[in-house]
Structure formats: structure tokens, C-alpha cells
């Protein structure tokens, strides 16, 4: 396929984006016209519309007329930092905890759209936004301030997991994927690096001792380390 043909007949992802932009204008669009424009079959356009509906886009189809989107707002591509993504999710958690059922449902659908929009290959747990329970993520929130402070000040932590297991951990990094916060650290007792699911932490004590950088035990060693998950 030549470059000109590629521009005329984009791949499915680009085609869906173009169709969504067209529908966001509020105009009625015929499947036959879209099929001719993008060089695909009408059946492919039908499947595209099903995909857009499944993603939450409010599309209405009128037999003999075409497709139209109702009350839809589309946003241009956004580039979010990890902190911005976390802040966005914190807002969704607050809405999901409200007593308004409509807002709870809206928080769920927005979360699903965020999950769908994340780049392919991102290390997110399967269904992190749409499936992972809000109450589990909410339990993690109570520990985040302490963890951030301990990482900055290099404060040792004694972590008690939901199973009752206890470990003294050097907190090195806090990662956030989807709805899951994970503490990466070094457990002196195990003499190994560990992953700590924050929502599974039952209790956490800040110990008086500080830790210093040591070869083989610091944040710079994490990319090459084998991590054991604390439960």
C-alpha cells in the first residue's frame, strides 16, 4: 500500500478515531458513506459502531437514515504524568464513594474508558480500572501519605500484611498502575527486594532508624532485581 493509500484507508484504530470525531459534530452519518470514505465494507462500519458503543459512546442508529451521537464530548489526546493519572483516579474514587447511584455508575464507565485509553503494553493489571474493586483501592489511600514521606526521608517501615506477615522494609519507590498502588522496597530480614500491594497492608509503623544507600539494596538496583510479593 502506498503512503497516499494509507492516508485514505487508515487502520482500524485511526478509523475509529476519525468516525468518533465525525459523530461528535452531531451530524447524521450513513454507514455507506463511511464505508466508501475509508475503503472498507459496510459490515466493517457496523462492527466499528458496535465497538464505539461498547466503549460508552452514546450512538443512536435510525434505520434508513444513519448514525448520530447524542450529548457526547470528545477530548484531544492528553499526556498525563503518573501523578496526574493518580490524581484523576483519586477523584474517581471520591465520586464512587458517593451516595448518588448515577455518579457511581459514571465513575465506573469513566474508569473503563481510561483503561481502554491506556497505551498497549502498559503494565497494568487486567481490568484494573473496570474490575478492580473501589473499596480495595480506597484502603490503599490511607497509607499513601506515610509511604511518600518515608520514601523521601529514607525511614524504615514495619509492614503488617492482611495475612499477618510482618516485614521491616526500606521503602524505595511507590508505583501506580490502574487502581493498584505498589510499594517497591528492600526487606532486610529476607535479604531481597519486595513488592508490597498497598491495599493489602493491614498496619504500618514508621521505625526510628533511617537507612542509607548500600550497594545492591537501593532504588538504582530495582530494574535488575527479582522482586517477591508480600502477602
PDB file of C-alpha atoms in Angstrom:
ATOM      1  CA  UNK A   1       0.000   0.000   0.000  1.00  0.00           C
ATOM      2  CA  UNK A   2       1.362   3.434  -0.940  1.00  0.00           C
ATOM      3  CA  UNK A   3       1.577   6.323   1.514  1.00  0.00           C
ATOM      4  CA  UNK A   4      -1.352   8.004  -0.242  1.00  0.00           C
ATOM      5  CA  UNK A   5      -3.456   4.875   0.031  1.00  0.00           C
ATOM      6  CA  UNK A   6      -2.516   4.519   3.687  1.00  0.00           C
ATOM      7  CA  UNK A   7      -3.785   8.013   4.387  1.00  0.00           C
ATOM      8  CA  UNK A   8      -7.006   7.279   2.504  1.00  0.00           C
ATOM      9  CA  UNK A   9      -7.570   3.885   4.110  1.00  0.00           C
ATOM     10  CA  UNK A  10      -6.300   4.158   7.722  1.00  0.00           C
ATOM     11  CA  UNK A  11      -6.103   1.225  10.117  1.00  0.00           C
ATOM     12  CA  UNK A  12      -8.956   0.369  12.440  1.00  0.00           C
ATOM     13  CA  UNK A  13      -7.716   2.440  15.367  1.00  0.00           C
ATOM     14  CA  UNK A  14      -7.304   5.551  13.224  1.00  0.00           C
ATOM     15  CA  UNK A  15     -10.638   4.843  11.521  1.00  0.00           C
ATOM     16  CA  UNK A  16     -12.460   4.604  14.857  1.00  0.00           C
ATOM     17  CA  UNK A  17     -10.918   7.892  15.953  1.00  0.00           C
ATOM     18  CA  UNK A  18     -11.980   9.564  12.706  1.00  0.00           C
ATOM     19  CA  UNK A  19     -15.527   8.190  12.977  1.00  0.00           C
ATOM     20  CA  UNK A  20     -15.759   9.360  16.576  1.00  0.00           C
ATOM     21  CA  UNK A  21     -14.674  12.863  15.557  1.00  0.00           C
ATOM     22  CA  UNK A  22     -17.271  12.870  12.777  1.00  0.00           C
ATOM     23  CA  UNK A  23     -20.045  11.768  15.109  1.00  0.00           C
ATOM     24  CA  UNK A  24     -19.080  14.282  17.788  1.00  0.00           C
ATOM     25  CA  UNK A  25     -20.295  17.063  15.497  1.00  0.00           C
ATOM     26  CA  UNK A  26     -23.848  15.800  15.966  1.00  0.00           C
ATOM     27  CA  UNK A  27     -24.381  15.195  12.246  1.00  0.00           C
ATOM     28  CA  UNK A  28     -26.173  12.103  10.976  1.00  0.00           C
ATOM     29  CA  UNK A  29     -23.690   9.835   9.207  1.00  0.00           C
ATOM     30  CA  UNK A  30     -24.563   6.956   6.878  1.00  0.00           C
ATOM     31  CA  UNK A  31     -22.668   3.687   7.096  1.00  0.00           C
ATOM     32  CA  UNK A  32     -22.453   3.536   3.308  1.00  0.00           C
ATOM     33  CA  UNK A  33     -20.748   6.943   3.140  1.00  0.00           C
ATOM     34  CA  UNK A  34     -18.240   5.982   5.821  1.00  0.00           C
ATOM     35  CA  UNK A  35     -17.501   2.685   4.085  1.00  0.00           C
ATOM     36  CA  UNK A  36     -16.755   4.477   0.822  1.00  0.00           C
ATOM     37  CA  UNK A  37     -14.616   7.123   2.530  1.00  0.00           C
ATOM     38  CA  UNK A  38     -12.449   4.647   4.436  1.00  0.00           C
ATOM     39  CA  UNK A  39     -12.327   1.956   1.762  1.00  0.00           C
ATOM     40  CA  UNK A  40     -13.922  -0.784   3.880  1.00  0.00           C
ATOM     41  CA  UNK A  41     -17.136  -2.761   3.742  1.00  0.00           C
ATOM     42  CA  UNK A  42     -20.387  -1.566   5.256  1.00  0.00           C
ATOM     43  CA  UNK A  43     -20.208  -4.582   7.567  1.00  0.00           C
ATOM     44  CA  UNK A  44     -16.866  -3.273   8.872  1.00  0.00           C
ATOM     45  CA  UNK A  45     -18.513   0.060   9.661  1.00  0.00           C
ATOM     46  CA  UNK A  46     -21.276  -1.777  11.529  1.00  0.00           C
ATOM     47  CA  UNK A  47     -18.609  -3.512  13.616  1.00  0.00           C
ATOM     48  CA  UNK A  48     -16.880  -0.163  14.182  1.00  0.00           C
ATOM     49  CA  UNK A  49     -20.122   1.304  15.507  1.00  0.00           C
ATOM     50  CA  UNK A  50     -20.543  -1.663  17.841  1.00  0.00           C
ATOM     51  CA  UNK A  51     -17.012  -1.055  19.144  1.00  0.00           C
ATOM     52  CA  UNK A  52     -17.722   2.615  19.753  1.00  0.00           C
ATOM     53  CA  UNK A  53     -20.978   1.815  21.532  1.00  0.00           C
ATOM     54  CA  UNK A  54     -19.192  -0.721  23.725  1.00  0.00           C
ATOM     55  CA  UNK A  55     -16.655   1.957  24.688  1.00  0.00           C
ATOM     56  CA  UNK A  56     -19.506   4.111  26.011  1.00  0.00           C
ATOM     57  CA  UNK A  57     -20.094   6.482  23.123  1.00  0.00           C
ATOM     58  CA  UNK A  58     -23.855   7.262  23.010  1.00  0.00           C
ATOM     59  CA  UNK A  59     -24.600   6.392  19.399  1.00  0.00           C
ATOM     60  CA  UNK A  60     -28.123   6.219  18.059  1.00  0.00           C
ATOM     61  CA  UNK A  61     -28.961   4.407  14.833  1.00  0.00           C
ATOM     62  CA  UNK A  62     -32.031   5.234  12.764  1.00  0.00           C
ATOM     63  CA  UNK A  63     -33.000   2.756  10.060  1.00  0.00           C
ATOM     64  CA  UNK A  64     -32.752   4.314   6.618  1.00  0.00           C
ATOM     65  CA  UNK A  65     -31.061   7.450   7.959  1.00  0.00           C
ATOM     66  CA  UNK A  66     -27.762   6.710   9.673  1.00  0.00           C
ATOM     67  CA  UNK A  67     -25.868   7.122  12.926  1.00  0.00           C
ATOM     68  CA  UNK A  68     -25.798  10.069  15.260  1.00  0.00           C
ATOM     69  CA  UNK A  69     -24.055  10.683  18.602  1.00  0.00           C
ATOM     70  CA  UNK A  70     -26.074  12.283  21.368  1.00  0.00           C
ATOM     71  CA  UNK A  71     -24.631  14.581  24.059  1.00  0.00           C
ATOM     72  CA  UNK A  72     -21.072  13.455  23.609  1.00  0.00           C
ATOM     73  CA  UNK A  73     -17.923  15.335  24.473  1.00  0.00           C
ATOM     74  CA  UNK A  74     -14.636  14.267  22.947  1.00  0.00           C
ATOM     75  CA  UNK A  75     -11.231  15.331  24.171  1.00  0.00           C
ATOM     76  CA  UNK A  76      -7.997  15.721  22.242  1.00  0.00           C
ATOM     77  CA  UNK A  77      -5.105  13.384  23.125  1.00  0.00           C
ATOM     78  CA  UNK A  78      -3.837  14.042  26.640  1.00  0.00           C
ATOM     79  CA  UNK A  79      -0.387  13.299  28.009  1.00  0.00           C
ATOM     80  CA  UNK A  80      -0.624  12.593  31.734  1.00  0.00           C
ATOM     81  CA  UNK A  81       2.157  12.184  34.235  1.00  0.00           C
ATOM     82  CA  UNK A  82       1.949   9.385  36.778  1.00  0.00           C
ATOM     83  CA  UNK A  83       0.929  11.906  39.453  1.00  0.00           C
ATOM     84  CA  UNK A  84      -1.774  13.374  37.215  1.00  0.00           C
ATOM     85  CA  UNK A  85      -3.170   9.932  36.466  1.00  0.00           C
ATOM     86  CA  UNK A  86      -3.170   9.148  40.167  1.00  0.00           C
ATOM     87  CA  UNK A  87      -4.954  12.426  40.959  1.00  0.00           C
ATOM     88  CA  UNK A  88      -7.570  11.658  38.323  1.00  0.00           C
ATOM     89  CA  UNK A  89      -8.180   8.269  39.839  1.00  0.00           C
ATOM     90  CA  UNK A  90      -8.408   9.703  43.357  1.00  0.00           C
ATOM     91  CA  UNK A  91     -11.228  11.912  42.105  1.00  0.00           C
ATOM     92  CA  UNK A  92     -12.999   8.881  40.656  1.00  0.00           C
ATOM     93  CA  UNK A  93     -12.647   7.093  43.987  1.00  0.00           C
ATOM     94  CA  UNK A  94     -14.294  10.014  45.764  1.00  0.00           C
ATOM     95  CA  UNK A  95     -17.177  10.041  43.283  1.00  0.00           C
ATOM     96  CA  UNK A  96     -17.578   6.264  43.501  1.00  0.00           C
ATOM     97  CA  UNK A  97     -17.922   6.553  47.273  1.00  0.00           C
ATOM     98  CA  UNK A  98     -20.831   8.988  46.958  1.00  0.00           C
ATOM     99  CA  UNK A  99     -24.418   8.009  47.611  1.00  0.00           C
ATOM    100  CA  UNK A 100     -25.536   9.047  44.121  1.00  0.00           C
ATOM    101  CA  UNK A 101     -26.017   5.877  42.072  1.00  0.00           C
ATOM    102  CA  UNK A 102     -25.812   7.754  38.754  1.00  0.00           C
ATOM    103  CA  UNK A 103     -22.460   9.251  39.736  1.00  0.00           C
ATOM    104  CA  UNK A 104     -21.204   5.859  40.913  1.00  0.00           C
ATOM    105  CA  UNK A 105     -22.083   4.358  37.543  1.00  0.00           C
ATOM    106  CA  UNK A 106     -20.480   7.299  35.744  1.00  0.00           C
ATOM    107  CA  UNK A 107     -17.264   6.797  37.734  1.00  0.00           C
ATOM    108  CA  UNK A 108     -17.214   3.161  36.641  1.00  0.00           C
ATOM    109  CA  UNK A 109     -17.689   3.997  32.957  1.00  0.00           C
ATOM    110  CA  UNK A 110     -15.069   6.763  33.043  1.00  0.00           C
ATOM    111  CA  UNK A 111     -12.673   4.299  34.673  1.00  0.00           C
ATOM    112  CA  UNK A 112     -13.332   1.818  31.866  1.00  0.00           C
ATOM    113  CA  UNK A 113     -12.626   4.481  29.259  1.00  0.00           C
ATOM    114  CA  UNK A 114      -9.343   5.311  30.979  1.00  0.00           C
ATOM    115  CA  UNK A 115      -8.415   1.634  30.996  1.00  0.00           C
ATOM    116  CA  UNK A 116      -9.207   1.378  27.272  1.00  0.00           C
ATOM    117  CA  UNK A 117      -7.204   4.528  26.507  1.00  0.00           C
ATOM    118  CA  UNK A 118      -4.004   3.393  28.200  1.00  0.00           C
ATOM    119  CA  UNK A 119      -1.251   2.543  25.701  1.00  0.00           C
ATOM    120  CA  UNK A 120      -0.922  -1.059  24.652  1.00  0.00           C
ATOM    121  CA  UNK A 121       1.869  -2.763  26.526  1.00  0.00           C
ATOM    122  CA  UNK A 122       1.453  -0.666  29.669  1.00  0.00           C
ATOM    123  CA  UNK A 123       1.997  -2.849  32.713  1.00  0.00           C
ATOM    124  CA  UNK A 124      -1.494  -2.547  34.077  1.00  0.00           C
ATOM    125  CA  UNK A 125      -3.291  -5.419  35.756  1.00  0.00           C
ATOM    126  CA  UNK A 126      -6.053  -6.944  33.683  1.00  0.00           C
ATOM    127  CA  UNK A 127      -9.234  -4.935  34.124  1.00  0.00           C
ATOM    128  CA  UNK A 128      -7.525  -2.642  36.624  1.00  0.00           C
ATOM    129  CA  UNK A 129      -9.891   0.264  36.077  1.00  0.00           C
ATOM    130  CA  UNK A 130     -13.128  -1.513  35.296  1.00  0.00           C
ATOM    131  CA  UNK A 131     -12.934  -4.546  37.555  1.00  0.00           C
ATOM    132  CA  UNK A 132     -10.633  -3.835  40.479  1.00  0.00           C
ATOM    133  CA  UNK A 133     -12.899  -3.083  43.496  1.00  0.00           C
ATOM    134  CA  UNK A 134     -13.169   0.552  44.538  1.00  0.00           C
ATOM    135  CA  UNK A 135     -13.050  -0.393  48.230  1.00  0.00           C
ATOM    136  CA  UNK A 136      -9.658  -2.119  47.776  1.00  0.00           C
ATOM    137  CA  UNK A 137      -8.223   0.980  46.149  1.00  0.00           C
ATOM    138  CA  UNK A 138      -9.794   3.088  48.888  1.00  0.00           C
ATOM    139  CA  UNK A 139      -7.960   1.065  51.542  1.00  0.00           C
ATOM    140  CA  UNK A 140      -4.672   1.973  49.918  1.00  0.00           C
ATOM    141  CA  UNK A 141      -5.340   5.698  50.231  1.00  0.00           C
ATOM    142  CA  UNK A 142      -4.846   5.736  53.993  1.00  0.00           C
ATOM    143  CA  UNK A 143      -1.216   4.633  53.607  1.00  0.00           C
ATOM    144  CA  UNK A 144      -0.058   6.803  50.712  1.00  0.00           C
ATOM    145  CA  UNK A 145       0.961   9.901  52.689  1.00  0.00           C
ATOM    146  CA  UNK A 146       3.050   7.830  55.125  1.00  0.00           C
ATOM    147  CA  UNK A 147       4.689   5.902  52.305  1.00  0.00           C
ATOM    148  CA  UNK A 148       5.593   9.012  50.347  1.00  0.00           C
ATOM    149  CA  UNK A 149       7.068  10.648  53.436  1.00  0.00           C
ATOM    150  CA  UNK A 150       9.050   7.518  54.340  1.00  0.00           C
ATOM    151  CA  UNK A 151      10.489   7.249  50.821  1.00  0.00           C
ATOM    152  CA  UNK A 152      11.594  10.890  50.867  1.00  0.00           C
ATOM    153  CA  UNK A 153      13.149  10.703  54.338  1.00  0.00           C
ATOM    154  CA  UNK A 154      14.518   7.132  53.961  1.00  0.00           C
ATOM    155  CA  UNK A 155      12.601   5.972  57.005  1.00  0.00           C
ATOM    156  CA  UNK A 156      12.383   2.248  57.749  1.00  0.00           C
ATOM    157  CA  UNK A 157       8.864   0.781  57.877  1.00  0.00           C
ATOM    158  CA  UNK A 158       7.471  -2.241  59.698  1.00  0.00           C
ATOM    159  CA  UNK A 159       4.691  -3.503  57.482  1.00  0.00           C
ATOM    160  CA  UNK A 160       1.990  -5.936  58.591  1.00  0.00           C
ATOM    161  CA  UNK A 161       0.075  -7.548  55.734  1.00  0.00           C
ATOM    162  CA  UNK A 162      -3.503  -8.774  55.787  1.00  0.00           C
ATOM    163  CA  UNK A 163      -2.226 -12.322  56.305  1.00  0.00           C
ATOM    164  CA  UNK A 164      -0.465 -11.237  59.496  1.00  0.00           C
ATOM    165  CA  UNK A 165       3.026 -11.457  57.962  1.00  0.00           C
ATOM    166  CA  UNK A 166       5.423  -8.723  59.112  1.00  0.00           C
ATOM    167  CA  UNK A 167       8.497  -7.336  57.388  1.00  0.00           C
ATOM    168  CA  UNK A 168      10.866  -4.431  58.016  1.00  0.00           C
ATOM    169  CA  UNK A 169      11.153  -2.709  54.654  1.00  0.00           C
ATOM    170  CA  UNK A 170      13.292   0.012  53.157  1.00  0.00           C
ATOM    171  CA  UNK A 171      10.709   1.895  51.044  1.00  0.00           C
ATOM    172  CA  UNK A 172      12.287   2.798  47.713  1.00  0.00           C
ATOM    173  CA  UNK A 173       9.553   3.581  45.206  1.00  0.00           C
ATOM    174  CA  UNK A 174       5.777   3.839  45.000  1.00  0.00           C
ATOM    175  CA  UNK A 175       4.249   2.742  41.703  1.00  0.00           C
ATOM    176  CA  UNK A 176       0.721   3.298  40.497  1.00  0.00           C
ATOM    177  CA  UNK A 177      -0.917   1.262  37.727  1.00  0.00           C
ATOM    178  CA  UNK A 178      -4.650   1.485  37.130  1.00  0.00           C
ATOM    179  CA  UNK A 179      -6.161   1.227  40.582  1.00  0.00           C
ATOM    180  CA  UNK A 180      -3.245  -0.556  42.175  1.00  0.00           C
ATOM    181  CA  UNK A 181      -0.543   1.117  44.258  1.00  0.00           C
ATOM    182  CA  UNK A 182       2.546  -0.998  44.867  1.00  0.00           C
ATOM    183  CA  UNK A 183       5.447  -0.247  47.189  1.00  0.00           C
ATOM    184  CA  UNK A 184       8.829  -1.441  45.954  1.00  0.00           C
ATOM    185  CA  UNK A 185      11.404  -1.893  48.672  1.00  0.00           C
ATOM    186  CA  UNK A 186      14.132  -3.998  50.218  1.00  0.00           C
ATOM    187  CA  UNK A 187      13.330  -6.342  53.119  1.00  0.00           C
ATOM    188  CA  UNK A 188      16.387  -6.689  55.342  1.00  0.00           C
ATOM    189  CA  UNK A 189      15.076  -9.848  57.006  1.00  0.00           C
ATOM    190  CA  UNK A 190      14.597 -11.596  53.666  1.00  0.00           C
ATOM    191  CA  UNK A 191      17.688 -10.013  52.128  1.00  0.00           C
ATOM    192  CA  UNK A 192      15.717  -9.440  48.942  1.00  0.00           C
ATOM    193  CA  UNK A 193      13.661  -6.870  47.095  1.00  0.00           C
ATOM    194  CA  UNK A 194       9.898  -6.989  47.634  1.00  0.00           C
ATOM    195  CA  UNK A 195       6.674  -5.748  46.094  1.00  0.00           C
ATOM    196  CA  UNK A 196       4.033  -4.702  48.610  1.00  0.00           C
ATOM    197  CA  UNK A 197       0.421  -4.316  47.360  1.00  0.00           C
ATOM    198  CA  UNK A 198      -0.576  -1.238  49.341  1.00  0.00           C
ATOM    199  CA  UNK A 199      -4.237  -2.219  49.557  1.00  0.00           C
ATOM    200  CA  UNK A 200      -3.171  -5.432  51.348  1.00  0.00           C
ATOM    201  CA  UNK A 201      -1.333  -3.574  54.137  1.00  0.00           C
ATOM    202  CA  UNK A 202      -3.120  -4.076  57.452  1.00  0.00           C
ATOM    203  CA  UNK A 203      -0.870  -1.890  59.570  1.00  0.00           C
ATOM    204  CA  UNK A 204       2.311   0.105  59.143  1.00  0.00           C
ATOM    205  CA  UNK A 205       4.739   1.524  61.729  1.00  0.00           C
ATOM    206  CA  UNK A 206       7.405   4.098  60.965  1.00  0.00           C
ATOM    207  CA  UNK A 207      10.588   2.910  62.693  1.00  0.00           C
ATOM    208  CA  UNK A 208      13.052   5.349  64.290  1.00  0.00           C
ATOM    209  CA  UNK A 209      16.015   4.169  62.256  1.00  0.00           C
ATOM    210  CA  UNK A 210      16.923   5.656  58.888  1.00  0.00           C
ATOM    211  CA  UNK A 211      18.553   3.668  56.132  1.00  0.00           C
ATOM    212  CA  UNK A 212      21.429   4.743  53.918  1.00  0.00           C
ATOM    213  CA  UNK A 213      22.275   3.816  50.362  1.00  0.00           C
ATOM    214  CA  UNK A 214      24.010   0.470  50.145  1.00  0.00           C
ATOM    215  CA  UNK A 215      25.141  -1.324  47.036  1.00  0.00           C
ATOM    216  CA  UNK A 216      22.620  -3.919  45.919  1.00  0.00           C
ATOM    217  CA  UNK A 217      19.819  -2.578  48.138  1.00  0.00           C
ATOM    218  CA  UNK A 218      18.813   0.729  46.570  1.00  0.00           C
ATOM    219  CA  UNK A 219      16.366   2.122  44.047  1.00  0.00           C
ATOM    220  CA  UNK A 220      19.004   2.036  41.311  1.00  0.00           C
ATOM    221  CA  UNK A 221      19.160  -1.754  41.682  1.00  0.00           C
ATOM    222  CA  UNK A 222      15.407  -2.258  41.153  1.00  0.00           C
ATOM    223  CA  UNK A 223      15.492  -2.629  37.332  1.00  0.00           C
ATOM    224  CA  UNK A 224      17.749  -5.681  37.649  1.00  0.00           C
ATOM    225  CA  UNK A 225      16.198  -7.116  40.802  1.00  0.00           C
ATOM    226  CA  UNK A 226      13.913 -10.085  41.305  1.00  0.00           C
ATOM    227  CA  UNK A 227      11.028  -8.989  43.500  1.00  0.00           C
ATOM    228  CA  UNK A 228       8.970 -11.153  45.850  1.00  0.00           C
ATOM    229  CA  UNK A 229       5.383 -10.099  46.512  1.00  0.00           C
ATOM    230  CA  UNK A 230       4.450  -9.732  50.185  1.00  0.00           C
ATOM    231  CA  UNK A 231       1.053 -11.127  51.092  1.00  0.00           C
TER     232      UNK A 231
END
